[in-house]
Coordinates of C-alpha atoms in Angstrom, one line a residue:
Chain Q
M1 CA 108.3 114.9 112.8
M2 CA 111.6 114.1 114.4
P3 CA 114.7 115.9 113.4
R4 CA 116.6 114.1 110.7
W5 CA 120.3 114.4 111.3
K6 CA 122.3 113.9 108.2
G7 CA 124.7 111.3 109.6
K8 CA 125.8 109.4 112.7
G9 CA 127.4 111.5 115.3
L10 CA 126.1 114.8 113.9
Q11 CA 123.5 115.2 116.6
A12 CA 126.3 114.9 119.2
K13 CA 128.3 117.4 117.2
A14 CA 125.5 119.8 117.2
N15 CA 124.9 119.4 120.9
A16 CA 128.5 120.1 121.5
D17 CA 128.4 123.3 119.5
P18 CA 125.2 125.1 120.4
M19 CA 123.9 127.6 117.9
S20 CA 123.4 130.3 120.6
K21 CA 127.1 130.2 121.3
I22 CA 128.1 130.5 117.6
V23 CA 125.7 133.4 117.2
S24 CA 127.0 135.2 120.3
Q25 CA 130.6 134.7 119.0
L26 CA 129.5 136.2 115.7
Q27 CA 127.9 139.1 117.5
S28 CA 131.0 140.0 119.5
S29 CA 133.3 139.6 116.5
L30 CA 131.2 141.9 114.4
I31 CA 131.2 144.5 117.1
Q32 CA 134.9 144.1 117.6
F33 CA 135.6 144.7 113.9
E34 CA 133.1 147.5 113.7
T35 CA 131.7 145.8 110.6
R36 CA 129.7 147.9 108.2
G37 CA 127.2 146.6 105.7
L38 CA 126.5 148.2 102.3
L39 CA 122.8 148.6 101.5
S40 CA 122.1 147.6 97.9
S41 CA 118.5 147.4 96.9
C42 CA 117.1 144.4 98.9
S43 CA 120.5 143.1 100.1
V44 CA 123.2 144.2 102.5
L45 CA 126.7 143.4 101.5
V46 CA 129.4 142.9 104.1
E47 CA 133.2 142.4 103.6
V48 CA 134.7 140.2 106.3
D49 CA 138.0 138.5 107.1
A50 CA 138.4 134.7 107.4
E51 CA 137.4 134.5 111.1
L52 CA 134.2 136.4 110.6
A53 CA 133.5 134.5 107.4
D54 CA 133.7 131.3 109.3
L55 CA 131.3 132.6 112.0
L56 CA 128.8 133.8 109.4
N57 CA 128.9 130.4 107.7
R58 CA 128.5 128.4 111.0
S59 CA 125.7 130.6 112.2
C60 CA 124.0 130.6 108.8
F61 CA 123.7 134.3 108.2
G62 CA 124.0 135.5 104.6
R63 CA 125.4 133.8 101.6
P64 CA 129.1 134.0 100.6
R65 CA 129.9 135.6 97.3
I66 CA 132.6 133.8 95.4
T67 CA 135.1 136.5 94.2
A68 CA 138.7 136.5 93.2
Q69 CA 139.5 138.7 96.2
E70 CA 141.8 136.7 98.4
D71 CA 142.2 138.4 101.7
K72 CA 138.6 139.2 102.4
Q73 CA 135.3 137.6 101.7
W74 CA 132.0 139.2 100.8
F75 CA 128.7 138.1 102.2
Q76 CA 125.2 139.0 101.0
L77 CA 122.5 139.3 103.7
D78 CA 118.8 139.2 103.3
M79 CA 116.7 142.0 104.7
E80 CA 115.6 140.0 107.7
E81 CA 119.1 138.8 108.4
A82 CA 120.6 142.3 108.2
F83 CA 117.9 143.8 110.3
Y84 CA 118.4 141.1 112.9
L85 CA 122.1 141.8 113.2
C86 CA 121.4 145.5 113.3
F87 CA 118.4 145.8 115.5
S88 CA 118.2 142.7 117.6
L89 CA 121.9 141.8 118.1
K90 CA 123.1 145.4 117.6
C91 CA 126.3 144.2 116.0
L92 CA 126.2 145.6 112.5
K93 CA 125.8 149.1 111.0
V94 CA 124.5 149.6 107.5
I95 CA 125.7 152.3 105.2
G96 CA 123.2 153.8 102.7
E97 CA 123.9 155.1 99.2
D98 CA 124.8 158.5 100.6
G99 CA 127.6 157.0 102.7
S100 CA 126.0 157.6 106.1
I101 CA 125.0 155.1 108.6
K102 CA 121.3 154.3 108.6
S103 CA 119.5 154.3 111.9
N104 CA 117.2 151.4 112.8
E105 CA 114.1 153.5 112.0
E106 CA 115.5 154.4 108.6
L107 CA 116.4 150.8 107.8
W108 CA 112.9 149.8 109.0
D109 CA 111.2 152.3 106.7
Y110 CA 113.5 151.3 103.8
F111 CA 112.9 147.6 104.1
K112 CA 109.2 148.2 104.5
S113 CA 109.2 150.1 101.3
K114 CA 110.8 147.2 99.5
K115 CA 108.6 144.5 101.1
L116 CA 105.2 145.4 102.4
V117 CA 105.0 142.4 104.7
F118 CA 108.4 143.0 106.2
P119 CA 107.2 143.7 109.7
V120 CA 105.4 140.4 109.8
S121 CA 108.1 138.4 108.1
Y122 CA 110.8 140.0 110.4
K123 CA 108.8 139.2 113.5
V124 CA 108.7 135.6 112.5
Y125 CA 112.3 135.5 111.6
S126 CA 113.4 137.1 114.8
H127 CA 111.0 135.0 116.9
L128 CA 112.6 131.8 115.6
R129 CA 116.1 133.1 115.7
H130 CA 115.7 134.1 119.3
K131 CA 114.9 130.5 120.1
N132 CA 118.2 129.6 118.4
W133 CA 116.7 128.0 115.3
V134 CA 118.5 128.5 112.0
V135 CA 116.2 130.4 109.7
R136 CA 116.7 130.5 106.0
S137 CA 114.7 131.6 103.0
G138 CA 112.0 129.1 102.0
L139 CA 111.3 130.4 98.6
Q140 CA 112.2 127.3 96.7
Y141 CA 109.6 125.4 98.7
G142 CA 106.9 128.0 98.2
V143 CA 107.0 129.2 101.8
D144 CA 108.6 132.1 103.6
F145 CA 111.3 130.3 105.6
V146 CA 112.7 127.0 106.5
A147 CA 113.8 126.3 110.0
Y148 CA 116.6 124.0 111.0
R149 CA 117.6 122.8 114.4
H150 CA 121.2 123.5 113.7
H151 CA 123.4 124.0 110.6
P152 CA 121.9 122.7 107.4
A153 CA 125.0 120.6 106.9
L154 CA 124.2 118.6 110.0
V155 CA 120.4 118.3 109.9
H156 CA 117.5 118.5 107.5
S157 CA 115.0 121.2 108.1
E158 CA 111.9 120.1 109.9
Y159 CA 109.7 123.1 109.3
A160 CA 108.5 125.0 106.3
V161 CA 107.4 128.3 107.7
L162 CA 104.7 130.7 106.6
A163 CA 104.6 134.1 108.2
L164 CA 101.0 135.0 108.5
S165 CA 99.3 138.0 110.0
E166 CA 96.0 138.9 111.4
G167 CA 94.5 142.1 112.6
D168 CA 95.1 145.4 110.9
N169 CA 98.2 144.3 109.1
D170 CA 96.6 141.5 107.2
L171 CA 98.6 141.5 104.0
N172 CA 99.6 137.9 103.6
G173 CA 97.3 136.1 101.2
R174 CA 98.3 132.6 102.0
L175 CA 96.0 129.7 103.0
R176 CA 92.9 131.7 102.4
V177 CA 91.4 129.0 100.2
W178 CA 91.5 125.2 100.5
S179 CA 93.4 124.6 97.3
D180 CA 96.3 126.6 98.8
V181 CA 96.2 124.5 102.0
H182 CA 96.3 121.3 99.9
C183 CA 99.1 122.6 97.8
T184 CA 101.3 123.8 100.6
V185 CA 100.8 120.8 102.8
R186 CA 101.5 118.4 99.9
L187 CA 104.6 120.3 98.9
C188 CA 105.9 120.3 102.4
G189 CA 105.2 116.7 102.8
S190 CA 107.0 115.8 99.6
V191 CA 110.1 117.5 101.0
A192 CA 109.7 115.9 104.4
K193 CA 108.8 119.1 106.3
T194 CA 106.0 120.0 108.5
L195 CA 104.1 123.1 107.6
L196 CA 104.4 125.7 110.4
T197 CA 102.4 128.8 110.4
V198 CA 103.6 131.6 112.6
I199 CA 100.8 134.0 113.1
V200 CA 101.7 137.5 114.0
N201 CA 99.2 139.8 115.6
S202 CA 100.1 143.4 115.6
N203 CA 97.6 144.2 118.4
N204 CA 96.8 147.4 116.7
Q205 CA 100.3 148.7 117.3
G206 CA 100.8 149.5 113.6
A207 CA 104.2 149.3 112.0
N208 CA 105.6 152.8 112.1
S209 CA 108.8 151.9 113.9
P210 CA 110.7 148.8 114.9
S211 CA 109.7 149.4 118.5
C212 CA 106.2 148.3 117.6
L213 CA 107.6 144.8 117.2
E214 CA 107.8 144.1 120.9
H215 CA 104.1 144.5 121.2
Y216 CA 103.3 142.0 118.5
T217 CA 102.2 138.6 119.6
V218 CA 103.1 135.4 117.9
E219 CA 101.4 132.0 117.8
E220 CA 102.7 128.9 116.2
R221 CA 100.5 126.3 114.5
T222 CA 101.3 123.3 112.5
I223 CA 99.0 122.2 109.6
T224 CA 99.2 118.5 108.9
R225 CA 97.2 116.2 106.8
W226 CA 95.7 113.2 108.5
N227 CA 95.4 110.0 106.6
P228 CA 92.6 107.8 107.9
E229 CA 93.9 104.8 106.1
R230 CA 97.1 104.8 108.2
S231 CA 96.1 105.4 111.8
R232 CA 93.5 102.8 112.5
E233 CA 95.1 100.8 115.2
D234 CA 93.4 101.0 118.5
Q235 CA 95.4 103.3 120.6
T236 CA 94.8 104.7 124.0
G237 CA 92.3 107.5 124.5
P238 CA 92.8 111.1 123.6
K239 CA 94.4 111.9 126.9
N240 CA 97.5 110.0 125.8
G241 CA 99.8 112.7 124.5
T242 CA 101.8 110.5 122.2
K243 CA 98.8 109.4 120.2
K244 CA 99.5 109.5 116.5
V245 CA 96.1 110.8 115.4
Chain H
M1 CA 76.5 78.4 76.7
A2 CA 78.8 81.2 75.8
K3 CA 82.1 80.2 74.4
L4 CA 84.8 80.8 77.0
N5 CA 87.8 82.6 75.9
H6 CA 90.6 80.1 76.6
N7 CA 92.8 82.7 78.1
L8 CA 90.4 83.4 80.8
S9 CA 89.5 79.9 81.8
M10 CA 91.4 80.1 85.0
A11 CA 89.8 83.4 86.0
I12 CA 86.4 82.0 85.3
A13 CA 87.2 78.8 87.1
L14 CA 88.0 80.8 90.2
L15 CA 84.8 82.7 89.8
S16 CA 82.7 79.6 89.5
S17 CA 84.4 78.1 92.5
I18 CA 83.4 81.2 94.4
L19 CA 79.8 80.8 93.4
I20 CA 79.9 77.1 94.2
A21 CA 81.3 77.8 97.6
A22 CA 78.4 80.2 98.1
S23 CA 76.0 77.6 96.9
M24 CA 74.9 79.9 94.2
V25 CA 75.4 77.4 91.5
T26 CA 75.4 73.7 92.0
S27 CA 78.0 72.9 89.4
E28 CA 80.3 74.4 86.9
E29 CA 78.1 73.4 84.0
E30 CA 75.3 75.5 85.2
F31 CA 77.4 78.5 85.2
M32 CA 77.0 80.6 82.0
I33 CA 78.8 83.7 81.3
T34 CA 79.3 86.2 78.6
I35 CA 82.7 87.8 78.4
P36 CA 82.8 91.4 77.3
P37 CA 85.6 92.7 75.0
E38 CA 88.8 93.7 76.7
P39 CA 88.7 97.2 78.1
E40 CA 92.1 97.6 76.8
P41 CA 94.4 95.3 74.8
G42 CA 96.3 92.9 76.9
F43 CA 94.0 93.3 79.9
Y44 CA 92.8 89.7 79.9
K45 CA 96.3 88.4 79.5
T46 CA 97.2 90.4 82.7
I47 CA 94.2 88.9 84.4
E48 CA 95.3 85.4 83.6
E49 CA 98.8 86.1 84.8
C50 CA 97.3 87.5 88.0
I51 CA 95.3 84.3 88.6
E52 CA 98.4 82.2 88.2
K53 CA 100.0 84.0 91.1
M54 CA 97.6 82.5 93.6
S55 CA 97.0 78.9 94.4
R56 CA 93.4 77.8 93.9
E57 CA 93.3 76.7 97.5
C58 CA 94.0 80.2 98.6
G59 CA 91.6 81.7 96.2
E60 CA 88.9 79.6 97.8
N61 CA 90.2 80.4 101.3
I62 CA 89.9 84.1 100.7
V63 CA 86.4 83.7 99.3
K64 CA 85.3 81.8 102.2
A65 CA 86.8 84.3 104.5
V66 CA 84.7 87.0 102.8
L67 CA 81.5 85.0 102.9
E68 CA 81.7 83.4 106.3
D69 CA 83.6 86.1 108.1
E70 CA 86.5 83.8 108.8
D71 CA 90.1 84.7 109.0
I72 CA 92.2 84.5 105.9
S73 CA 95.1 82.1 106.6
E74 CA 98.5 83.7 107.0
Q75 CA 99.8 81.7 104.0
C76 CA 97.0 83.1 101.8
C77 CA 97.5 86.6 103.1
V78 CA 101.1 86.3 102.0
E79 CA 100.0 85.0 98.6
L80 CA 97.5 87.7 98.2
V81 CA 99.7 90.6 99.2
R82 CA 103.1 89.5 98.1
G83 CA 102.3 87.1 95.4
M84 CA 99.3 88.7 93.7
G85 CA 99.8 92.2 94.8
K86 CA 97.3 95.1 95.0
I87 CA 97.3 95.8 91.3
C88 CA 96.4 92.2 90.4
H89 CA 93.8 92.2 93.2
D90 CA 92.2 95.3 91.9
D91 CA 92.4 94.2 88.3
L92 CA 90.8 90.9 89.1
L93 CA 87.9 92.5 90.9
Q94 CA 87.5 95.0 88.2
F95 CA 87.2 92.1 85.7
Y96 CA 84.7 90.3 87.8
V97 CA 82.5 93.3 88.1
S98 CA 82.7 94.1 84.5
L99 CA 81.1 90.8 83.5
P100 CA 77.7 92.0 82.3
Q101 CA 75.7 88.9 82.8
L102 CA 76.1 86.1 85.3
G103 CA 73.5 83.7 84.4
F104 CA 72.9 80.8 86.8
N105 CA 70.2 78.7 88.2
V106 CA 69.3 80.7 91.2
T107 CA 66.2 82.9 91.3
H108 CA 66.3 84.9 94.5
L109 CA 69.6 86.6 93.9
N110 CA 70.3 89.3 91.4
I111 CA 73.4 90.3 89.6
R112 CA 74.0 93.2 91.9
A113 CA 74.1 91.1 94.9
I114 CA 76.6 88.8 93.3
S115 CA 78.9 91.6 92.3
V116 CA 78.5 93.1 95.7
F117 CA 79.6 90.0 97.4
I118 CA 82.4 89.2 95.0
M119 CA 84.0 92.5 95.8
G120 CA 84.5 91.2 99.3
S121 CA 85.1 93.3 102.3
D122 CA 88.3 93.3 104.1
D123 CA 90.3 90.7 102.3
W124 CA 92.8 93.2 101.2
G125 CA 92.6 95.4 104.3
S126 CA 93.0 92.6 106.8
C127 CA 95.9 91.0 105.0
S128 CA 97.9 94.0 104.2
D129 CA 97.8 95.5 107.7
N130 CA 100.2 92.6 108.5
E131 CA 102.2 92.7 105.3
V132 CA 104.4 95.1 103.6
Y133 CA 103.3 96.3 100.1
L134 CA 105.5 95.0 97.4
Q135 CA 105.7 98.4 95.7
D136 CA 106.0 101.5 97.7
R137 CA 102.4 102.8 97.7
N138 CA 102.6 106.4 97.0
E139 CA 99.7 108.2 98.6
D140 CA 99.9 110.7 95.8
D141 CA 98.7 108.1 93.3
D142 CA 95.3 108.6 94.6
E143 CA 93.9 109.5 91.2
E144 CA 93.5 105.9 90.1
D145 CA 92.6 104.7 93.5
C146 CA 89.6 106.9 93.8
Y147 CA 88.1 105.1 90.9
S148 CA 89.0 101.7 92.1
S149 CA 88.7 102.0 95.8
G150 CA 85.5 104.0 95.7
F151 CA 84.1 101.5 93.3
L152 CA 85.3 98.5 95.2
S153 CA 85.5 99.7 98.7
K154 CA 84.2 97.5 101.3
L155 CA 80.9 96.4 99.9
Q156 CA 79.7 93.7 102.1
F157 CA 77.3 91.0 101.1
R158 CA 75.0 89.9 103.7
K159 CA 72.9 86.9 103.1
D160 CA 70.6 88.2 105.7
I161 CA 69.7 91.8 105.2
S162 CA 68.5 94.1 108.0
K163 CA 65.2 95.9 107.7
A164 CA 64.2 99.4 108.7
R165 CA 61.2 101.6 108.3
W166 CA 61.6 105.3 107.3
V167 CA 59.8 107.7 109.6
D168 CA 59.2 111.0 107.8
D169 CA 58.5 112.9 110.9
L170 CA 61.9 112.0 112.4
A171 CA 63.7 111.9 109.0
M172 CA 65.3 108.7 110.4
A173 CA 64.9 105.0 109.8
E174 CA 63.6 102.9 112.6
V175 CA 65.3 99.5 112.6
V176 CA 62.8 96.7 112.5
E177 CA 65.1 93.7 112.0
K178 CA 68.7 93.6 112.8
K179 CA 71.2 91.3 111.1
G180 CA 74.9 91.4 111.4
K181 CA 77.4 92.9 113.7
M182 CA 77.4 96.5 112.4
W183 CA 74.6 97.5 114.8
V184 CA 77.1 97.7 117.6
T185 CA 78.4 100.9 116.1
M186 CA 75.5 102.2 114.1
G187 CA 72.2 103.8 114.9
I188 CA 71.1 105.5 118.1
V189 CA 69.1 103.8 120.8
R190 CA 66.1 105.4 122.3
N191 CA 63.9 103.5 124.7
G192 CA 65.1 100.2 123.4
N193 CA 64.6 101.1 119.7
T194 CA 67.3 101.7 117.2
Y195 CA 67.1 104.6 114.8
C196 CA 69.4 105.5 111.9
F197 CA 70.2 108.9 110.5
I198 CA 70.1 109.3 106.7
E199 CA 73.8 108.9 106.3
E200 CA 73.8 105.6 108.1
T201 CA 70.8 104.4 106.2
L202 CA 72.3 105.3 102.9
F203 CA 75.6 103.8 103.8
L204 CA 74.0 100.5 104.7
I205 CA 71.8 100.5 101.6
E206 CA 74.8 101.2 99.4
I207 CA 76.6 98.2 100.7
G208 CA 73.6 96.0 100.4
A209 CA 73.1 95.5 104.2
L210 CA 69.8 97.2 104.6
H211 CA 66.3 97.3 103.1
V212 CA 64.2 100.3 103.9
L213 CA 60.4 100.5 103.7
D214 CA 58.2 103.4 103.9
G215 CA 55.1 103.9 106.2
N216 CA 53.1 101.6 103.9
D217 CA 55.6 98.9 103.9
I218 CA 56.7 99.7 100.4
H219 CA 60.3 99.2 99.6
L220 CA 62.2 102.5 99.3
S221 CA 64.7 102.7 96.5
L222 CA 68.2 104.1 96.7
K223 CA 67.0 106.9 94.5
E224 CA 64.3 107.9 96.9
L225 CA 66.7 107.9 99.7
Y226 CA 69.2 110.1 97.8
E227 CA 66.3 112.4 97.3
K228 CA 65.6 112.5 101.0
L229 CA 69.3 113.4 101.6
S230 CA 69.0 116.2 99.0
N231 CA 65.9 117.8 100.4
G232 CA 67.8 119.0 103.4
K233 CA 65.3 117.9 106.0
S234 CA 67.4 115.1 107.4
G235 CA 70.1 117.2 108.9
C236 CA 72.7 116.1 106.4
Y237 CA 73.9 117.0 103.0
W238 CA 75.9 115.2 100.3
E239 CA 79.4 116.1 101.4
L240 CA 78.6 115.1 105.0
F241 CA 77.5 111.7 103.7
E242 CA 80.7 111.3 101.6
V243 CA 82.8 111.9 104.7
Y244 CA 80.6 109.5 106.7
K245 CA 81.0 106.8 104.2
H246 CA 84.7 107.4 103.7
L247 CA 85.4 106.9 107.4
K248 CA 82.9 104.1 107.9
S249 CA 84.4 102.2 105.0
L250 CA 87.7 102.3 106.8
G251 CA 86.3 100.9 110.0
Y252 CA 85.9 104.1 112.1
V253 CA 83.0 104.5 114.4
V254 CA 81.2 107.7 113.4
G255 CA 78.4 109.4 115.2
R256 CA 76.7 112.8 114.9
H257 CA 78.2 115.3 117.2
G258 CA 75.9 116.2 120.1
I259 CA 73.7 113.3 119.8
P260 CA 74.0 110.7 122.6
W261 CA 74.4 107.1 121.3
S262 CA 72.0 105.6 123.8
V263 CA 69.3 107.0 126.1
K264 CA 67.2 104.8 128.2
G265 CA 63.6 105.4 129.0
Q266 CA 63.3 108.4 126.6
Q267 CA 61.4 108.4 123.4
I268 CA 63.1 109.8 120.3
K269 CA 62.6 113.5 119.8
S270 CA 61.5 114.8 116.5
G271 CA 64.1 117.5 116.3
T272 CA 67.0 115.1 116.9
C273 CA 68.3 115.0 113.4
S274 CA 68.3 118.6 112.5
L275 CA 71.8 120.2 112.6
E276 CA 70.7 123.2 114.5
G277 CA 69.0 121.2 117.1
S278 CA 72.2 119.7 118.5
Q279 CA 72.9 119.9 122.1
E280 CA 76.0 122.0 121.7
S281 CA 74.3 125.2 120.7
N282 CA 72.0 124.8 123.6
E283 CA 74.9 124.5 126.0
M284 CA 76.5 127.6 124.7
L285 CA 73.4 129.7 125.2
E286 CA 73.3 128.6 128.9
L287 CA 76.6 130.3 129.7
E288 CA 76.3 133.3 131.9
P289 CA 78.1 136.3 130.4
K290 CA 80.0 137.9 133.2
D291 CA 80.9 141.2 131.6
E292 CA 81.0 142.9 128.2
N293 CA 84.1 141.2 127.0
S294 CA 82.9 137.8 127.6
V295 CA 79.5 138.7 125.9
I296 CA 81.5 139.6 122.8
E297 CA 83.5 136.5 123.1
L298 CA 80.3 134.5 123.5
F299 CA 78.9 136.2 120.4
N300 CA 82.0 135.5 118.5
N301 CA 81.9 131.8 119.5
M302 CA 78.4 131.5 118.2
Q303 CA 79.3 133.1 114.9
I304 CA 81.3 130.2 113.7
T305 CA 79.2 129.9 110.6
D306 CA 81.7 128.4 108.1
V307 CA 82.2 125.2 110.0
S308 CA 79.9 123.1 112.0
P309 CA 80.8 120.2 114.2
A310 CA 79.7 117.3 112.2
F311 CA 80.8 114.0 113.7
N312 CA 82.4 112.4 116.7
V313 CA 84.9 109.9 115.4
Y314 CA 86.2 106.9 117.3
L315 CA 89.1 104.6 116.2
P316 CA 88.0 101.2 114.8
N317 CA 87.4 99.4 118.1
S318 CA 85.7 96.2 118.6
K319 CA 85.0 97.2 122.2
F320 CA 82.9 100.2 121.3
R321 CA 79.7 100.2 123.3
K322 CA 76.9 102.7 122.7
S323 CA 76.0 102.6 126.4
S324 CA 79.5 104.0 127.3
P325 CA 81.3 105.2 124.2
G326 CA 83.7 107.4 126.1
D327 CA 85.3 110.5 124.5
P328 CA 85.7 110.4 120.8
S329 CA 89.2 110.2 119.3
F330 CA 88.4 113.5 117.7
V331 CA 85.6 115.8 116.7
L332 CA 85.3 116.4 113.0
Y333 CA 84.4 119.7 111.4
I334 CA 83.4 119.9 107.8
S335 CA 84.6 123.1 106.2
R336 CA 82.5 124.3 103.3
C337 CA 84.0 127.4 102.0
S338 CA 87.4 128.5 103.1
P339 CA 89.9 127.4 105.8
S340 CA 89.1 128.6 109.3
S341 CA 90.9 131.6 110.7
R342 CA 93.1 131.4 113.8
V343 CA 90.4 133.1 115.8
E344 CA 87.8 130.5 114.8
I345 CA 90.2 127.7 115.6
E346 CA 91.0 129.1 119.0
A347 CA 87.3 129.3 119.8
L348 CA 87.0 125.6 118.9
E349 CA 89.9 124.7 121.1
R350 CA 88.3 126.4 124.0
K351 CA 85.1 124.6 123.3
H352 CA 86.5 121.1 123.1
G353 CA 89.2 121.2 125.6
A354 CA 91.2 118.0 125.7
I355 CA 89.4 116.4 122.8
P356 CA 91.3 117.0 119.5
F357 CA 89.4 118.1 116.5
K358 CA 90.1 118.0 112.8
F359 CA 88.9 119.7 109.7
C360 CA 87.6 117.9 106.7
H361 CA 87.5 119.4 103.3
V362 CA 85.3 117.7 100.7
E363 CA 85.6 118.6 97.1
N364 CA 85.1 116.7 93.8
G365 CA 84.4 113.6 95.8
R366 CA 87.8 113.8 97.5
V367 CA 87.9 113.8 101.3
S368 CA 90.9 115.3 103.0
F369 CA 91.5 115.8 106.7
F370 CA 93.7 118.4 108.3
S371 CA 94.8 119.2 111.8
F372 CA 95.6 122.7 112.8
A373 CA 97.5 122.2 116.0
K374 CA 98.9 124.8 118.3
T375 CA 102.6 124.2 118.9
E376 CA 105.6 125.8 120.4
L377 CA 109.0 125.2 118.9
P378 CA 111.5 124.5 121.7
I379 CA 114.1 126.9 122.6
L380 CA 117.3 125.3 121.4
P381 CA 120.6 125.4 123.2

């Protein structure tokens, strides 16, 4: 499926403003302002000024909270987003309920306690973010994430992502039966997205600490439905990479 | 003569012109018909309105195209697809088929043969490939389609019907008399003789293109052949047959995986049709294990129990030749229980190399195809 840009000239706009640059600007700004996040159940709240708010919006981290407060803006980060900023980009520190800064290991344990599959879901999140894709929650589509080539205002998301695991950490129960495959593929199709499974193998490293993550391997697979009524034209043989079948 | 409902006179007139064109009746007077009650109120009015959307000339053109394998004229394609539309087309066919009794002055044809030929073959398919549907056909509206298209799909009338003899030892039918063009893409050739697997045999019988006899030259009924499919000795089972039929009806060339289409100078082997006897498993056993890891890998490969490679599928291609079929467009696996794991899929990728493969899931008569393709999202700027 080709990326569907939301208007003329938006692809050029996106190319002129690469996501990697926006994210690195965010990273340096967060460090500069020594930003602290507040841990609150499954979210992390951050209070930022206008410049940081703009960077958070453009890089698609967190959701702004509309408040009456004028000079600062509050953002709400998901667990994966927060951990990415803390652990991968090392630009955010999170304060726990006791007022002290949580170490990465403490955050990891905490998030794992809230979400059993956090190690897998985080690995997938960070894997795609590292490639400069914008990754947001896919809950309303019945999947784990949706992935965009750039800001959602510019482009529709192409992929509905399921974070699956194999090996000793096999907690995700998706796509184990055919009816789930039918359901998920159909739903993705009806919202014009391709189903992407990102399969994480922990390679028996366990999940005791975030340092285990670098030993996990990741494989991407798309699951698509083939419609025999549609592809009957005689095309060149299987060696042609652009074949529609 | 049954009293014709005035409202349907045009529909019946079209039908009789079809039969006259096929020389099945000599004149309209000989054509007697009983019209059943409407399946639902207003249906016959719809039928009449549908008929009005097509000129009589095109109605006959389409019939002739079906009968004599000619092309439907562009003008009539437009009339059929744009003017009449798929819904009318299907309604009309449903009406014709519902007629319980077509009495006419011909002895050697039976009602089933008439209804088979009336349903035509590719008149819709060959027209609509070149035309745009009037209404946006939503693939999700399959529910009705599965009744209409399964019912009406691609039954072909052949004036001349091929003949084959069932050979119990082989669990295959040996073709005795070939009629029609389908033998280019069906049956395997061994030493100059053509043999059909049970799914091919059943498919041809269902569309009225084949008569099968047993060893004593007695006609085998469809029921007896369904029984042969069910007894499990022909290397096939119901769901495999459903997939075979689904793809064949759409024009694909489908052959059993691991069975060569044509072998010269070699008699047919009696184990040919059994699923386990396919060449693939023999090839796997010949691999020399180099060390313990690859032995385990070999073992894992052989343990793909949930899926079995069923068919090699080729795109509809008039240039298909059994003597040199080339690589299939894809290999088809039928999944019986649950979707395959990544490990299983990887093993299959290693096995098939450059040739793509797909999974097919059959349930409740519904055939769905899925690809599980490895991919790598690009690193974006």
